[in-house]
Tab-separated table of C-alpha atoms in Angstrom:
chain	number	residue	atom	x	y	z
A	1	UNK	CA	0.000	0.000	0.000
A	2	UNK	CA	1.396	3.428	-0.968
A	3	UNK	CA	0.756	6.410	1.275
A	4	UNK	CA	0.937	9.956	-0.004
A	5	UNK	CA	3.054	12.464	1.871
A	6	UNK	CA	0.671	14.764	3.806
A	7	UNK	CA	0.626	18.156	2.157
A	8	UNK	CA	1.060	21.456	3.990
A	9	UNK	CA	-2.140	23.482	3.771
A	10	UNK	CA	-1.520	27.205	3.379
A	11	UNK	CA	-3.971	30.077	3.172
A	12	UNK	CA	-3.825	33.637	1.872
A	13	UNK	CA	-6.120	36.617	2.389
A	14	UNK	CA	-7.884	36.334	-0.976
A	15	UNK	CA	-9.022	32.790	-0.062
A	16	UNK	CA	-11.265	34.029	2.796
A	17	UNK	CA	-14.879	34.577	1.636
A	18	UNK	CA	-16.116	38.110	2.420
A	19	UNK	CA	-19.115	36.770	4.376
A	20	UNK	CA	-16.829	35.083	6.916
A	21	UNK	CA	-15.998	37.213	9.953
A	22	UNK	CA	-12.492	35.864	10.396
A	23	UNK	CA	-9.078	37.501	10.290
A	24	UNK	CA	-6.192	36.298	8.174
A	25	UNK	CA	-4.301	35.379	11.368
A	26	UNK	CA	-7.223	33.257	12.563
A	27	UNK	CA	-7.474	31.612	9.158
A	28	UNK	CA	-3.747	30.828	9.175
A	29	UNK	CA	-4.052	29.348	12.678
A	30	UNK	CA	-6.861	27.088	11.467
A	31	UNK	CA	-4.812	26.094	8.409
A	32	UNK	CA	-1.814	25.200	10.602
A	33	UNK	CA	-4.000	23.145	12.930
A	34	UNK	CA	-5.519	21.354	9.951
A	35	UNK	CA	-2.078	20.579	8.477
A	36	UNK	CA	-0.800	19.281	11.822
A	37	UNK	CA	-3.876	17.115	12.260
A	38	UNK	CA	-3.604	15.698	8.757
A	39	UNK	CA	-0.019	14.672	9.491
A	40	UNK	CA	-1.073	12.909	12.696
A	41	UNK	CA	-4.013	11.207	11.027
A	42	UNK	CA	-1.793	10.004	8.175
A	43	UNK	CA	0.384	8.379	10.843
A	44	UNK	CA	-2.682	6.886	12.536
A	45	UNK	CA	-4.053	5.216	9.407
A	46	UNK	CA	-0.573	3.845	8.700
A	47	UNK	CA	-0.626	2.235	12.144
A	48	UNK	CA	-4.075	0.729	11.628
A	49	UNK	CA	-3.355	-0.422	8.068
A	50	UNK	CA	-0.095	-2.056	9.108
A	51	UNK	CA	-1.873	-3.940	11.896
A	52	UNK	CA	-4.488	-5.178	9.418
A	53	UNK	CA	-1.865	-6.268	6.895
A	54	UNK	CA	0.050	-8.173	9.579
A	55	UNK	CA	-3.146	-9.975	10.637
A	56	UNK	CA	-3.954	-10.851	7.033
A	57	UNK	CA	-0.444	-12.215	6.500
A	58	UNK	CA	-0.732	-14.302	9.672
A	59	UNK	CA	-4.014	-15.819	8.466
A	60	UNK	CA	-2.335	-16.656	5.174
A	61	UNK	CA	0.517	-18.494	6.900
A	62	UNK	CA	-1.613	-20.303	9.501
A	63	UNK	CA	-4.696	-21.087	7.468
A	64	UNK	CA	-3.613	-20.637	3.844
A	65	UNK	CA	-6.383	-18.083	3.514
A	66	UNK	CA	-6.639	-14.286	3.403
A	67	UNK	CA	-9.779	-12.841	5.038
A	68	UNK	CA	-9.055	-9.338	3.735
A	69	UNK	CA	-9.698	-8.698	0.063
A	70	UNK	CA	-8.332	-5.134	0.074
A	71	UNK	CA	-7.857	-2.049	2.248
A	72	UNK	CA	-8.559	1.590	1.371
A	73	UNK	CA	-7.581	4.676	3.375
A	74	UNK	CA	-8.756	8.274	3.240
A	75	UNK	CA	-8.317	11.599	5.022
A	76	UNK	CA	-11.183	14.090	4.938
A	77	UNK	CA	-10.574	17.297	2.984
A	78	UNK	CA	-10.920	20.685	4.650
A	79	UNK	CA	-14.134	21.249	2.651
A	80	UNK	CA	-15.561	17.971	3.958
A	81	UNK	CA	-14.544	18.849	7.516
A	82	UNK	CA	-16.178	22.293	7.227
A	83	UNK	CA	-19.368	20.761	5.786
A	84	UNK	CA	-19.607	18.302	8.670
A	85	UNK	CA	-19.004	21.013	11.297
A	86	UNK	CA	-21.757	23.102	9.703
A	87	UNK	CA	-24.138	20.119	9.471
A	88	UNK	CA	-23.581	19.303	13.146
A	89	UNK	CA	-24.272	22.907	14.121
A	90	UNK	CA	-20.877	23.336	15.740
A	91	UNK	CA	-19.128	26.733	15.739
A	92	UNK	CA	-16.686	27.237	12.877
A	93	UNK	CA	-13.571	27.274	15.057
A	94	UNK	CA	-10.444	25.224	15.706
A	95	UNK	CA	-11.974	23.316	18.644
A	96	UNK	CA	-14.690	21.942	16.369
A	97	UNK	CA	-12.109	20.264	14.146
A	98	UNK	CA	-11.100	18.036	17.061
A	99	UNK	CA	-14.695	16.809	17.425
A	100	UNK	CA	-14.661	15.149	13.988
A	101	UNK	CA	-14.142	11.473	14.807
A	102	UNK	CA	-14.015	10.230	11.204
A	103	UNK	CA	-11.261	12.623	10.071
A	104	UNK	CA	-9.254	9.523	9.130
A	105	UNK	CA	-10.881	6.421	7.710
A	106	UNK	CA	-9.806	2.882	6.854
A	107	UNK	CA	-12.117	0.658	4.815
A	108	UNK	CA	-11.512	-3.071	5.070
A	109	UNK	CA	-13.211	-5.186	2.411
A	110	UNK	CA	-13.485	-8.868	3.327
A	111	UNK	CA	-14.512	-11.927	1.365
A	112	UNK	CA	-17.186	-13.280	3.707
A	113	UNK	CA	-19.349	-12.113	6.618
A	114	UNK	CA	-17.467	-14.353	9.082
A	115	UNK	CA	-14.242	-12.615	8.053
A	116	UNK	CA	-15.618	-9.249	9.182
A	117	UNK	CA	-16.063	-10.347	12.777
A	118	UNK	CA	-12.828	-12.358	12.774
A	119	UNK	CA	-10.863	-9.278	11.674
A	120	UNK	CA	-12.658	-7.123	14.245
A	121	UNK	CA	-11.923	-9.572	17.068
A	122	UNK	CA	-8.252	-9.956	16.157
A	123	UNK	CA	-7.737	-6.210	15.789
A	124	UNK	CA	-9.425	-5.209	19.043
A	125	UNK	CA	-7.507	-7.876	20.966
A	126	UNK	CA	-4.364	-5.765	20.588
A	127	UNK	CA	-3.396	-3.889	23.753
A	128	UNK	CA	-2.829	-0.499	22.121
A	129	UNK	CA	-6.191	-0.440	20.331
A	130	UNK	CA	-8.996	1.219	22.282
A	131	UNK	CA	-12.570	0.888	21.029
A	132	UNK	CA	-14.426	4.208	21.237
A	133	UNK	CA	-17.616	3.411	19.328
A	134	UNK	CA	-19.143	0.435	17.521
A	135	UNK	CA	-22.117	0.353	15.147
A	136	UNK	CA	-23.137	-2.890	13.497
A	137	UNK	CA	-25.081	-2.038	10.348
A	138	UNK	CA	-24.850	-5.673	9.232
A	139	UNK	CA	-27.076	-7.100	11.954
A	140	UNK	CA	-29.019	-3.821	12.034
A	141	UNK	CA	-28.959	-2.365	8.488
A	142	UNK	CA	-29.819	1.260	7.828
A	143	UNK	CA	-33.229	2.067	6.364
A	144	UNK	CA	-31.597	2.532	2.954
A	145	UNK	CA	-30.271	-1.039	2.992
A	146	UNK	CA	-26.693	-0.015	3.822
A	147	UNK	CA	-24.689	-2.687	5.646
A	148	UNK	CA	-21.239	-2.428	7.207
A	149	UNK	CA	-19.507	-2.739	10.570
A	150	UNK	CA	-18.300	0.667	11.810
A	151	UNK	CA	-15.657	0.990	14.499
A	152	UNK	CA	-14.013	4.089	15.877
A	153	UNK	CA	-10.771	3.130	17.568
A	154	UNK	CA	-8.071	5.132	19.278
A	155	UNK	CA	-4.516	4.314	18.255
A	156	UNK	CA	-1.247	5.781	19.585
A	157	UNK	CA	1.211	7.493	17.276
A	158	UNK	CA	4.719	8.281	18.442
A	159	UNK	CA	6.205	11.586	17.267
A	160	UNK	CA	9.529	13.187	18.134
A	161	UNK	CA	8.335	14.982	21.267
A	162	UNK	CA	5.157	13.216	22.410
A	163	UNK	CA	2.610	10.474	21.912
A	164	UNK	CA	-0.837	11.236	20.523
A	165	UNK	CA	-3.882	8.983	20.740
A	166	UNK	CA	-5.770	9.462	17.497
A	167	UNK	CA	-9.297	8.308	16.584
A	168	UNK	CA	-9.665	6.381	13.334
A	169	UNK	CA	-12.902	5.179	11.762
A	170	UNK	CA	-12.742	1.617	10.447
A	171	UNK	CA	-15.442	0.302	8.134
A	172	UNK	CA	-15.419	-3.470	7.618
A	173	UNK	CA	-17.675	-4.984	4.976
A	174	UNK	CA	-17.889	-7.715	2.344
A	175	UNK	CA	-17.263	-7.228	-1.369
A	176	UNK	CA	-21.030	-7.271	-2.006
A	177	UNK	CA	-21.673	-4.676	0.715
A	178	UNK	CA	-18.913	-2.475	-0.642
A	179	UNK	CA	-20.227	-2.724	-4.209
A	180	UNK	CA	-23.727	-1.704	-3.127
A	181	UNK	CA	-22.478	1.144	-0.907
A	182	UNK	CA	-20.227	2.543	-3.654
A	183	UNK	CA	-22.985	2.522	-6.259
A	184	UNK	CA	-25.576	3.915	-3.842
A	185	UNK	CA	-23.221	6.737	-2.895
A	186	UNK	CA	-22.586	7.519	-6.545
A	187	UNK	CA	-26.315	7.646	-7.296
A	188	UNK	CA	-27.485	9.406	-4.147
A	189	UNK	CA	-24.797	11.881	-3.172
A	190	UNK	CA	-23.535	12.962	-6.574
A	191	UNK	CA	-26.964	14.296	-7.594
A	192	UNK	CA	-28.321	17.760	-6.866
A	193	UNK	CA	-31.922	16.562	-6.495
A	194	UNK	CA	-33.344	13.975	-4.108
A	195	UNK	CA	-33.701	10.382	-5.214
A	196	UNK	CA	-37.242	9.422	-6.316
A	197	UNK	CA	-38.995	7.032	-3.938
A	198	UNK	CA	-39.202	4.279	-6.548
A	199	UNK	CA	-35.420	4.413	-7.023
A	200	UNK	CA	-34.862	4.216	-3.266
A	201	UNK	CA	-37.066	1.123	-3.151
A	202	UNK	CA	-35.105	-0.436	-6.020
A	203	UNK	CA	-31.862	0.211	-4.128
A	204	UNK	CA	-33.309	-1.444	-1.013
A	205	UNK	CA	-34.302	-4.437	-3.129
A	206	UNK	CA	-30.759	-4.642	-4.503
A	207	UNK	CA	-29.372	-4.506	-0.957
A	208	UNK	CA	-31.657	-7.393	0.036
A	209	UNK	CA	-30.513	-9.444	-2.971
A	210	UNK	CA	-26.855	-8.815	-2.119
A	211	UNK	CA	-27.534	-9.836	1.478
A	212	UNK	CA	-28.893	-13.152	0.221
A	213	UNK	CA	-25.831	-13.573	-2.021
A	214	UNK	CA	-23.524	-12.914	0.948
A	215	UNK	CA	-25.366	-15.532	3.014
A	216	UNK	CA	-25.226	-18.093	0.204
A	217	UNK	CA	-21.524	-17.535	-0.449
A	218	UNK	CA	-20.875	-17.818	3.295
A	219	UNK	CA	-22.644	-21.208	3.413
A	220	UNK	CA	-20.641	-22.447	0.434
A	221	UNK	CA	-17.395	-21.253	2.011
A	222	UNK	CA	-18.151	-23.119	5.269
A	223	UNK	CA	-18.449	-26.378	3.321
A	224	UNK	CA	-14.718	-26.372	2.607
């Protein structure tokens, strides 16, 4: 897995919208905080991804089987952070940035449903991993049909002068779940208008069909 070097975010006076009551010094302070946080979160997702890769390699050696199909990582952009702060109704200030728990995200795509819980159990067994929040949208799917296991964990990163404990969101799902979620996101969130009700029902039907496929593939896998 290749990680990009975290970029330094800089701001100039012409970048501040006139409707924002903020000084250039305040804006620069926010930009510095954002750059520092991005660096720490890059380190945090490296830690989590490395742990997952080690577990996958161990499964391969012990069981001649890899439960993880692939891993994806992402860091929220400053626009995405600002949108979330606004949506939550938080004040547009530096302190609000620290409230965003999914600043860094790791998506783990597994082959089968059993693999999801096996990866979760193995990961959370590690002493330096602290579980902050858990939401199981597989056993309790969202109304839309979305399924995935969401974890927010706290992981230590060791810098030159101190140790930080950084939250990272981990989404663990099967290939079928990931396919549905990716297509649903493309259809729903990339459109300016709301989805028609009949389309939403079709998406829910697709989610149900993929759930049945996951269950069938799981049964077949357990036969071997």
